Amino acid sequence: MSQPISSLKKLYTQTGHLPQGVGKVSGVIAYSLAILCLLGVIAFHFPQYLSTPELRHKYSVDVLRYIMLAGLVISGGIAIANLILNRVRWLNAFALAIVVLAVALGGPTVPVGDFPDNTPYIGLDWFILDLLGSTLIFIFIEKLRPLYKDQPVFREAWLTDFVHFAINHFLIGLSLIIVNFLIHRFFGWATYAPLQNAVQSLPFAVELFACVLTADLVQYATHRAYHEVPFLWRFHAVHHSTKTLDWMAGSRLHLFEVITTRVSILGVLYVLGFSEAVMNIYVVIVGFQAVLNHSNFSFPWGPLKYVLVTPEFHHWHHSSDKAALDRNYAAHFSFIDYALRTAVKTDRHLPEAYGVLGDYMPEGFLRQQAFPFTYREPPKE
Ligand SMILES: [Zn+2]
Ligand SMILES: [Zn+2]
C-alpha cells in the first residue's frame, strides 16, 4: 500500500508533460473527477456549511445531480477500463475507490432539505463548479491555440497556484462579508440618490460600458499604486512571482490585495449606483477576463488588441524584461494604458521571462501570504 501512496504524493509534486498513451492522462482525469464528485456528495450532506448562498439561489440542485452522475460514470468508466487494460493500476484503483466511496455516501441521490441561510460557510460548491467549468473551457482553448506550445498543463509550481485557487474559492463567504462591511464603512457616506438615478437611467449598453470602464480606471489606479508604493509592492509581488502563466496563474494573489482591490472597485461602483443587472454582467466579465488574461491562449485579435486587454497584453505585464516593468496595468481596456502612456513598447510578440526581478518569492500559499510581513529589504529595482 505504501507504494501507491508514495506514487500519489508524487503526482501532486511532479511537473511536466504526462506520458501519452499509457493511461496516465485518462487516469488523472478519472482521479480528479472522482475527487470532485466526492466533495460534491459531502457538500450535498452539509449544504448549510459547504455551499454558497449567492450561488445556490441561482443553480438547480437537479442539474447538479445530473452533472455529478455524469462525473461518476465517466470517472468510474475510465478507471475500470484502465484497470482491465492494466494501465497505471495504482492511480485508477484510487479513482475507482473514491467513486465507490462517493456512491456509498449517497452519490447524486443525497436528499437536500430546507436549511438555514445564514450559517458560516466554505464555498466548496463554488470551488467544484468553477474548477470543473474553467478546466473544461481553458485547458481546451490552451491546447487548441497555445501562446507557448510546449507548456504542459502541470507546469512548474502549478500546485501553489492551485492552492491559491482553492482557498480563494473556499473563503468566498468571508471575503464577501469583509468587502461588504468595508464598502459601507468607507463609501457609504458618498452615495447620492440623484446621481444613482441618472446612472441607472442610461441605456443598458452605455451603463454596462461605463461600469466596466469605471471599474478598470479604479483597477488601473490601485494596480499602479501596488507597483509604485514599495509597501504595497510586497503584497503584489506574490501575484508577479509566477514564472509560467496559464489560466490558473491569475489565482496567485495575496489575500490583502484581493480584499483592497475589490473594496476600491466595488466601492466606487456602489457609489455610482449601477443597476443590479449591469453589476451581474460586470461580475461575469471580470471573472472571465481575469482568467483569460493569464491563460496560455493565442488568438488573432487584430486591432482589437488596442482596445481590449488580451492574454499577450497581460503576459507583458508579468514579464521580468526591463522594458516591460511597471507597464500594461489595465484589466479590461488596453486603451487606458495606451492613453496614459504606460503600455509596453515592443516589436516582440512575447516576453522571454516572467516573474519578479531577483526571484525572491518563496513557493507555497502560506509562505507567500506571510511574505509581506517577513520581508526586510525593498525588493524592487
Ligand atoms: Zn501587476
Ligand atoms: Zn496578472
CSV table of C-alpha atoms and ligand atoms in Angstrom, one decimal:
chain,number,residue,atom,x,y,z
A,1,MET,CA,0.0,0.0,0.0
A,2,SER,CA,2.9,2.4,0.7
A,3,GLN,CA,4.0,2.2,-2.9
A,4,PRO,CA,0.6,3.6,-4.3
A,5,ILE,CA,0.5,6.3,-1.6
A,6,SER,CA,4.0,7.5,-2.4
A,7,SER,CA,3.1,7.4,-6.1
A,8,LEU,CA,0.0,9.5,-5.3
A,9,LYS,CA,2.1,12.0,-3.3
A,10,LYS,CA,4.5,12.2,-6.3
A,11,LEU,CA,1.5,13.0,-8.6
A,12,TYR,CA,1.0,16.3,-6.6
A,13,THR,CA,4.6,17.4,-6.8
A,14,GLN,CA,5.6,16.3,-10.3
A,15,THR,CA,5.6,18.7,-13.2
A,16,GLY,CA,5.9,18.4,-17.0
A,17,HIS,CA,4.1,16.6,-19.7
A,18,LEU,CA,2.3,13.4,-18.7
A,19,PRO,CA,3.4,10.4,-20.7
A,20,GLN,CA,0.9,9.8,-23.6
A,21,GLY,CA,-0.8,6.5,-24.4
A,22,VAL,CA,-0.2,4.7,-21.2
A,23,GLY,CA,-3.4,5.6,-19.3
A,24,LYS,CA,-1.8,8.4,-17.2
A,25,VAL,CA,-3.7,11.3,-18.7
A,26,SER,CA,-7.1,9.4,-18.5
A,27,GLY,CA,-6.1,8.2,-15.0
A,28,VAL,CA,-5.5,11.8,-13.8
A,29,ILE,CA,-8.9,12.8,-15.3
A,30,ALA,CA,-10.7,9.9,-13.6
A,31,TYR,CA,-9.0,10.6,-10.3
A,32,SER,CA,-9.7,14.4,-10.4
A,33,LEU,CA,-13.3,13.9,-11.4
A,34,ALA,CA,-13.7,11.3,-8.7
A,35,ILE,CA,-12.5,13.7,-6.0
A,36,LEU,CA,-14.7,16.5,-7.2
A,37,CYS,CA,-17.7,14.1,-7.1
A,38,LEU,CA,-16.8,13.0,-3.6
A,39,LEU,CA,-16.5,16.7,-2.5
A,40,GLY,CA,-19.9,17.3,-4.2
A,41,VAL,CA,-21.5,14.5,-2.2
A,42,ILE,CA,-20.1,15.9,1.0
A,43,ALA,CA,-21.5,19.3,0.1
A,44,PHE,CA,-24.9,17.7,-0.5
A,45,HIS,CA,-24.8,16.3,3.0
A,46,PHE,CA,-23.9,19.7,4.6
A,47,PRO,CA,-25.2,22.3,2.3
A,48,GLN,CA,-25.6,24.9,5.0
A,49,TYR,CA,-21.8,24.9,5.7
A,50,LEU,CA,-20.4,23.9,2.3
A,51,SER,CA,-22.4,25.8,-0.3
A,52,THR,CA,-22.5,29.5,-1.2
A,53,PRO,CA,-25.9,31.2,-0.7
A,54,GLU,CA,-25.4,33.6,-3.6
A,55,LEU,CA,-24.7,30.7,-5.9
A,56,ARG,CA,-27.2,28.1,-4.7
A,57,HIS,CA,-30.1,30.5,-5.2
A,58,LYS,CA,-29.1,30.6,-8.9
A,59,TYR,CA,-28.5,27.0,-9.8
A,60,SER,CA,-30.8,24.0,-9.8
A,61,VAL,CA,-29.8,21.1,-7.5
A,62,ASP,CA,-31.3,18.7,-10.0
A,63,VAL,CA,-28.9,19.9,-12.7
A,64,LEU,CA,-26.0,19.4,-10.2
A,65,ARG,CA,-27.2,15.8,-9.6
A,66,TYR,CA,-27.0,15.0,-13.4
A,67,ILE,CA,-23.6,16.6,-13.6
A,68,MET,CA,-22.4,14.5,-10.6
A,69,LEU,CA,-23.9,11.3,-12.1
A,70,ALA,CA,-22.1,12.0,-15.4
A,71,GLY,CA,-18.9,12.7,-13.5
A,72,LEU,CA,-19.2,9.4,-11.6
A,73,VAL,CA,-20.0,7.4,-14.7
A,74,ILE,CA,-17.1,8.9,-16.7
A,75,SER,CA,-14.6,8.6,-13.8
A,76,GLY,CA,-15.7,5.1,-12.9
A,77,GLY,CA,-15.8,4.0,-16.6
A,78,ILE,CA,-12.3,5.3,-17.3
A,79,ALA,CA,-10.9,3.8,-14.1
A,80,ILE,CA,-12.4,0.3,-14.8
A,81,ALA,CA,-11.3,0.4,-18.5
A,82,ASN,CA,-7.7,1.3,-17.4
A,83,LEU,CA,-7.7,-1.4,-14.7
A,84,ILE,CA,-8.8,-4.1,-17.2
A,85,LEU,CA,-6.2,-2.9,-19.7
A,86,ASN,CA,-3.6,-2.9,-16.9
A,87,ARG,CA,-2.7,0.8,-17.3
A,88,VAL,CA,-1.4,2.8,-14.3
A,89,ARG,CA,-3.3,0.5,-11.9
A,90,TRP,CA,-2.5,2.3,-8.7
A,91,LEU,CA,-4.0,5.6,-9.9
A,92,ASN,CA,-7.1,4.1,-11.5
A,93,ALA,CA,-7.6,1.9,-8.4
A,94,PHE,CA,-7.6,5.1,-6.3
A,95,ALA,CA,-10.1,6.7,-8.7
A,96,LEU,CA,-12.4,3.7,-8.6
A,97,ALA,CA,-12.2,3.5,-4.8
A,98,ILE,CA,-13.2,7.2,-4.5
A,99,VAL,CA,-16.1,6.7,-6.9
A,100,VAL,CA,-17.3,3.7,-4.8
A,101,LEU,CA,-17.0,5.8,-1.7
A,102,ALA,CA,-18.9,8.7,-3.2
A,103,VAL,CA,-21.7,6.3,-4.3
A,104,ALA,CA,-21.7,4.6,-0.9
A,105,LEU,CA,-22.2,8.0,0.7
A,106,GLY,CA,-25.3,8.6,-1.4
A,107,GLY,CA,-23.9,9.9,-4.6
A,108,PRO,CA,-26.2,12.2,-6.6
A,109,THR,CA,-29.3,11.0,-4.6
A,110,VAL,CA,-28.4,12.6,-1.3
A,111,PRO,CA,-31.6,14.4,-0.3
A,112,VAL,CA,-31.2,18.2,0.3
A,113,GLY,CA,-33.9,19.6,2.5
A,114,ASP,CA,-34.5,23.1,3.9
A,115,PHE,CA,-31.8,24.6,5.9
A,116,PRO,CA,-30.9,28.0,7.4
A,117,ASP,CA,-29.4,30.5,5.0
A,118,ASN,CA,-27.2,32.4,7.4
A,119,THR,CA,-24.7,29.9,8.7
A,120,PRO,CA,-20.9,30.5,8.2
A,121,TYR,CA,-19.8,28.5,5.2
A,122,ILE,CA,-17.0,27.4,2.9
A,123,GLY,CA,-17.6,27.9,-0.8
A,124,LEU,CA,-17.0,24.3,-1.7
A,125,ASP,CA,-19.7,24.3,-4.4
A,126,TRP,CA,-18.2,27.4,-6.0
A,127,PHE,CA,-14.7,25.7,-6.0
A,128,ILE,CA,-16.1,22.5,-7.6
A,129,LEU,CA,-18.2,24.2,-10.2
A,130,ASP,CA,-15.6,26.9,-11.1
A,131,LEU,CA,-12.8,24.3,-11.3
A,132,LEU,CA,-14.8,22.0,-13.5
A,133,GLY,CA,-16.0,24.8,-15.8
A,134,SER,CA,-12.7,26.6,-16.0
A,135,THR,CA,-10.8,23.4,-16.6
A,136,LEU,CA,-13.1,22.3,-19.4
A,137,ILE,CA,-13.0,25.8,-21.1
A,138,PHE,CA,-9.4,26.9,-20.6
A,139,ILE,CA,-7.5,23.7,-20.9
A,140,PHE,CA,-9.4,23.1,-24.1
A,141,ILE,CA,-8.6,26.6,-25.6
A,142,GLU,CA,-5.0,26.5,-24.3
A,143,LYS,CA,-4.4,23.1,-26.0
A,144,LEU,CA,-6.2,24.4,-29.2
A,145,ARG,CA,-4.3,27.7,-29.6
A,146,PRO,CA,-1.4,28.0,-27.2
A,147,LEU,CA,0.9,31.0,-26.9
A,148,TYR,CA,3.6,28.7,-25.7
A,149,LYS,CA,3.2,25.3,-27.5
A,150,ASP,CA,5.4,23.2,-25.2
A,151,GLN,CA,3.9,24.4,-21.9
A,152,PRO,CA,2.5,21.4,-20.0
A,153,VAL,CA,-0.8,21.5,-18.0
A,154,PHE,CA,1.2,20.5,-14.9
A,155,ARG,CA,3.8,23.2,-15.3
A,156,GLU,CA,6.3,24.4,-12.7
A,157,ALA,CA,4.6,25.5,-9.4
A,158,TRP,CA,1.1,24.5,-10.5
A,159,LEU,CA,0.3,23.2,-7.0
A,160,THR,CA,1.0,26.6,-5.4
A,161,ASP,CA,-1.4,28.3,-7.8
A,162,PHE,CA,-4.0,25.5,-7.3
A,163,VAL,CA,-3.9,26.1,-3.6
A,164,HIS,CA,-4.4,29.8,-4.1
A,165,PHE,CA,-7.4,29.0,-6.4
A,166,ALA,CA,-8.9,26.6,-3.8
A,167,ILE,CA,-8.5,28.9,-0.8
A,168,ASN,CA,-9.8,32.0,-2.7
A,169,HIS,CA,-12.9,29.9,-3.5
A,170,PHE,CA,-13.3,28.4,0.0
A,171,LEU,CA,-13.1,31.8,1.6
A,172,ILE,CA,-15.6,33.5,-0.7
A,173,GLY,CA,-18.2,33.9,2.1
A,174,LEU,CA,-15.7,35.5,4.5
A,175,SER,CA,-14.4,37.7,1.7
A,176,LEU,CA,-17.9,38.9,0.8
A,177,ILE,CA,-18.6,39.8,4.4
A,178,ILE,CA,-15.4,41.8,4.8
A,179,VAL,CA,-15.7,43.5,1.4
A,180,ASN,CA,-19.4,44.5,2.1
A,181,PHE,CA,-18.5,45.8,5.5
A,182,LEU,CA,-15.6,47.9,4.3
A,183,ILE,CA,-17.6,49.3,1.3
A,184,HIS,CA,-20.3,50.5,3.6
A,185,ARG,CA,-17.7,51.8,6.1
A,186,PHE,CA,-15.6,53.8,3.6
A,187,PHE,CA,-18.1,54.6,0.8
A,188,GLY,CA,-21.5,54.6,2.5
A,189,TRP,CA,-21.4,58.4,3.2
A,190,ALA,CA,-20.8,59.2,-0.5
A,191,THR,CA,-24.0,57.8,-2.1
A,192,TYR,CA,-26.2,60.5,-3.7
A,193,ALA,CA,-29.6,59.3,-5.0
A,194,PRO,CA,-29.9,61.8,-8.0
A,195,LEU,CA,-26.5,60.6,-9.3
A,196,GLN,CA,-27.5,56.9,-8.9
A,197,ASN,CA,-30.8,57.6,-10.7
A,198,ALA,CA,-29.0,59.3,-13.5
A,199,VAL,CA,-26.6,56.3,-13.9
A,200,GLN,CA,-29.5,53.9,-13.9
A,201,SER,CA,-31.4,55.8,-16.5
A,202,LEU,CA,-28.6,55.4,-19.0
A,203,PRO,CA,-29.3,53.0,-21.9
A,204,PHE,CA,-28.3,49.5,-20.8
A,205,ALA,CA,-25.2,49.1,-23.1
A,206,VAL,CA,-23.9,52.6,-22.2
A,207,GLU,CA,-24.4,51.8,-18.5
A,208,LEU,CA,-22.6,48.5,-18.9
A,209,PHE,CA,-19.7,50.1,-20.8
A,210,ALA,CA,-19.5,52.9,-18.1
A,211,CYS,CA,-19.4,50.3,-15.4
A,212,VAL,CA,-16.6,48.3,-16.9
A,213,LEU,CA,-14.6,51.4,-17.8
A,214,THR,CA,-15.0,52.9,-14.3
A,215,ALA,CA,-14.0,49.6,-12.7
A,216,ASP,CA,-10.9,49.4,-15.0
A,217,LEU,CA,-9.9,53.0,-14.2
A,218,VAL,CA,-10.1,52.3,-10.4
A,219,GLN,CA,-8.3,49.0,-11.0
A,220,TYR,CA,-5.6,50.8,-13.0
A,221,ALA,CA,-5.1,53.3,-10.1
A,222,THR,CA,-4.9,50.6,-7.4
A,223,HIS,CA,-2.8,48.3,-9.6
A,224,ARG,CA,-0.3,51.1,-10.3
A,225,ALA,CA,-0.2,52.0,-6.6
A,226,TYR,CA,0.6,48.4,-5.9
A,227,HIS,CA,3.6,48.7,-8.3
A,228,GLU,CA,4.8,52.1,-7.3
A,229,VAL,CA,4.4,52.1,-3.5
A,230,PRO,CA,7.1,49.8,-2.0
A,231,PHE,CA,4.9,48.8,1.0
A,232,LEU,CA,2.1,47.7,-1.4
A,233,TRP,CA,4.5,46.0,-3.9
A,234,ARG,CA,5.4,43.4,-1.2
A,235,PHE,CA,1.8,42.2,-1.5
A,236,HIS,CA,1.5,42.5,-5.2
A,237,ALA,CA,4.9,40.7,-5.8
A,238,VAL,CA,3.1,37.5,-4.8
A,239,HIS,CA,0.9,37.8,-8.0
A,240,HIS,CA,4.0,38.6,-10.1
A,241,SER,CA,6.1,35.7,-8.8
A,242,THR,CA,4.7,33.1,-11.1
A,243,LYS,CA,7.2,32.2,-13.8
A,244,THR,CA,4.7,30.4,-16.0
A,245,LEU,CA,1.4,31.9,-17.0
A,246,ASP,CA,-1.8,29.9,-17.6
A,247,TRP,CA,-5.4,30.2,-16.7
A,248,MET,CA,-4.7,29.1,-13.1
A,249,ALA,CA,-1.8,31.6,-12.6
A,250,GLY,CA,-4.1,34.6,-12.1
A,251,SER,CA,-5.3,33.0,-8.8
A,252,ARG,CA,-1.9,33.6,-7.2
A,253,LEU,CA,-2.8,36.7,-5.2
A,254,HIS,CA,-2.2,38.0,-1.6
A,255,LEU,CA,-5.5,38.0,0.3
A,256,PHE,CA,-4.9,41.6,1.4
A,257,GLU,CA,-4.7,42.6,-2.3
A,258,VAL,CA,-7.8,40.7,-3.2
A,259,ILE,CA,-9.8,42.5,-0.5
A,260,THR,CA,-8.4,46.0,-1.0
A,261,THR,CA,-8.8,45.9,-4.8
A,262,ARG,CA,-12.3,44.6,-4.6
A,263,VAL,CA,-13.3,47.2,-2.0
A,264,SER,CA,-11.9,50.0,-4.1
A,265,ILE,CA,-13.5,49.0,-7.3
A,266,LEU,CA,-16.9,47.8,-5.9
A,267,GLY,CA,-17.0,50.8,-3.5
A,268,VAL,CA,-16.8,53.3,-6.5
A,269,LEU,CA,-19.4,51.2,-8.5
A,270,TYR,CA,-21.6,51.2,-5.4
A,271,VAL,CA,-21.4,55.0,-5.0
A,272,LEU,CA,-22.3,55.5,-8.7
A,273,GLY,CA,-25.2,53.1,-8.2
A,274,PHE,CA,-25.0,50.8,-11.2
A,275,SER,CA,-28.1,48.7,-11.6
A,276,GLU,CA,-28.1,45.0,-10.4
A,277,ALA,CA,-28.4,43.7,-14.0
A,278,VAL,CA,-25.3,45.6,-15.0
A,279,MET,CA,-23.4,44.5,-11.9
A,280,ASN,CA,-24.3,40.9,-12.6
A,281,ILE,CA,-22.8,41.1,-16.1
A,282,TYR,CA,-19.7,43.0,-14.8
A,283,VAL,CA,-19.0,40.3,-12.3
A,284,VAL,CA,-19.1,37.6,-15.0
A,285,ILE,CA,-16.9,39.8,-17.3
A,286,VAL,CA,-14.3,40.5,-14.6
A,287,GLY,CA,-14.2,36.8,-13.5
A,288,PHE,CA,-13.8,35.6,-17.1
A,289,GLN,CA,-11.3,38.2,-18.3
A,290,ALA,CA,-9.1,37.8,-15.2
A,291,VAL,CA,-8.7,34.1,-16.0
A,292,LEU,CA,-8.4,34.7,-19.8
A,293,ASN,CA,-5.7,37.4,-19.5
A,294,HIS,CA,-3.4,34.9,-17.7
A,295,SER,CA,-4.2,32.0,-20.0
A,296,ASN,CA,-1.7,30.4,-22.4
A,297,PHE,CA,-4.1,31.2,-25.3
A,298,SER,CA,-3.3,32.8,-28.6
A,299,PHE,CA,-5.9,34.4,-30.8
A,300,PRO,CA,-5.6,36.8,-33.9
A,301,TRP,CA,-7.0,39.8,-32.1
A,302,GLY,CA,-6.1,42.3,-34.8
A,303,PRO,CA,-6.7,45.9,-34.0
A,304,LEU,CA,-8.9,44.8,-31.0
A,305,LYS,CA,-5.7,44.4,-29.0
A,306,TYR,CA,-5.5,48.2,-28.9
A,307,VAL,CA,-9.0,48.3,-27.3
A,308,LEU,CA,-9.2,45.2,-25.1
A,309,VAL,CA,-6.7,43.6,-22.7
A,310,THR,CA,-5.6,40.3,-24.4
A,311,PRO,CA,-3.6,37.4,-22.9
A,312,GLU,CA,-0.5,38.8,-24.8
A,313,PHE,CA,-1.0,42.2,-23.3
A,314,HIS,CA,-1.2,40.9,-19.7
A,315,HIS,CA,1.6,38.4,-20.3
A,316,TRP,CA,3.8,41.5,-21.0
A,317,HIS,CA,2.7,42.9,-17.6
A,318,HIS,CA,4.1,39.8,-15.9
A,319,SER,CA,7.3,39.9,-17.8
A,320,SER,CA,10.6,40.5,-16.0
A,321,ASP,CA,12.1,42.1,-19.1
A,322,LYS,CA,13.3,45.6,-18.0
A,323,ALA,CA,11.4,47.4,-20.8
A,324,ALA,CA,8.1,45.8,-19.6
A,325,LEU,CA,8.4,46.6,-15.8
A,326,ASP,CA,5.5,48.7,-14.5
A,327,ARG,CA,3.6,48.7,-17.7
A,328,ASN,CA,0.2,47.3,-19.0
A,329,TYR,CA,-1.8,47.9,-15.8
A,330,ALA,CA,-5.3,47.6,-17.3
A,331,ALA,CA,-7.5,44.6,-16.8
A,332,HIS,CA,-10.3,45.2,-19.4
A,333,PHE,CA,-9.4,48.0,-21.8
A,334,SER,CA,-5.8,48.2,-23.1
A,335,PHE,CA,-6.6,51.7,-24.5
A,336,ILE,CA,-6.3,53.0,-20.9
A,337,ASP,CA,-2.6,52.1,-20.9
A,338,TYR,CA,-2.1,53.5,-24.4
A,339,ALA,CA,-3.8,56.8,-23.5
A,340,LEU,CA,-1.8,57.1,-20.2
A,341,ARG,CA,1.5,56.1,-21.9
A,342,THR,CA,2.0,53.1,-19.7
A,343,ALA,CA,1.7,50.4,-22.5
A,344,VAL,CA,4.7,48.3,-23.2
A,345,LYS,CA,6.5,49.4,-26.4
A,346,THR,CA,8.0,46.4,-28.2
A,347,ASP,CA,8.2,44.7,-31.5
A,348,ARG,CA,8.4,41.3,-30.0
A,349,HIS,CA,5.3,39.1,-29.7
A,350,LEU,CA,6.0,37.6,-26.3
A,351,PRO,CA,8.4,38.2,-23.4
A,352,GLU,CA,11.4,36.0,-22.7
A,353,ALA,CA,11.0,35.6,-18.9
A,354,TYR,CA,8.4,36.1,-16.2
A,355,GLY,CA,8.5,36.6,-12.5
A,356,VAL,CA,9.9,39.1,-10.1
A,357,LEU,CA,13.4,40.5,-10.6
A,358,GLY,CA,15.7,38.8,-8.1
A,359,ASP,CA,13.3,35.8,-7.8
A,360,TYR,CA,12.9,36.3,-4.0
A,361,MET,CA,9.4,35.0,-3.6
A,362,PRO,CA,9.1,31.7,-1.6
A,363,GLU,CA,6.9,28.9,-3.1
A,364,GLY,CA,3.7,27.8,-1.3
A,365,PHE,CA,0.5,29.6,-0.3
A,366,LEU,CA,1.2,30.2,3.4
A,367,ARG,CA,4.8,31.4,2.8
A,368,GLN,CA,3.5,33.8,0.2
A,369,GLN,CA,0.8,35.1,2.5
A,370,ALA,CA,3.5,35.7,5.2
A,371,PHE,CA,6.0,37.2,2.7
A,372,PRO,CA,5.0,40.9,3.0
A,373,PHE,CA,5.3,40.8,6.8
A,374,THR,CA,8.6,38.9,6.9
A,375,TYR,CA,10.4,40.7,4.1
A,376,ARG,CA,13.1,43.2,5.1
A,377,GLU,CA,14.8,44.9,2.2
A,378,PRO,CA,12.8,46.7,-0.6
A,379,PRO,CA,12.8,44.1,-3.4
A,380,LYS,CA,12.2,46.3,-6.4
A,381,GLU,CA,14.9,47.7,-8.6
B,1,ZN,ZN,1.0,44.0,-11.5
B,2,ZN,ZN,-1.8,39.1,-13.6
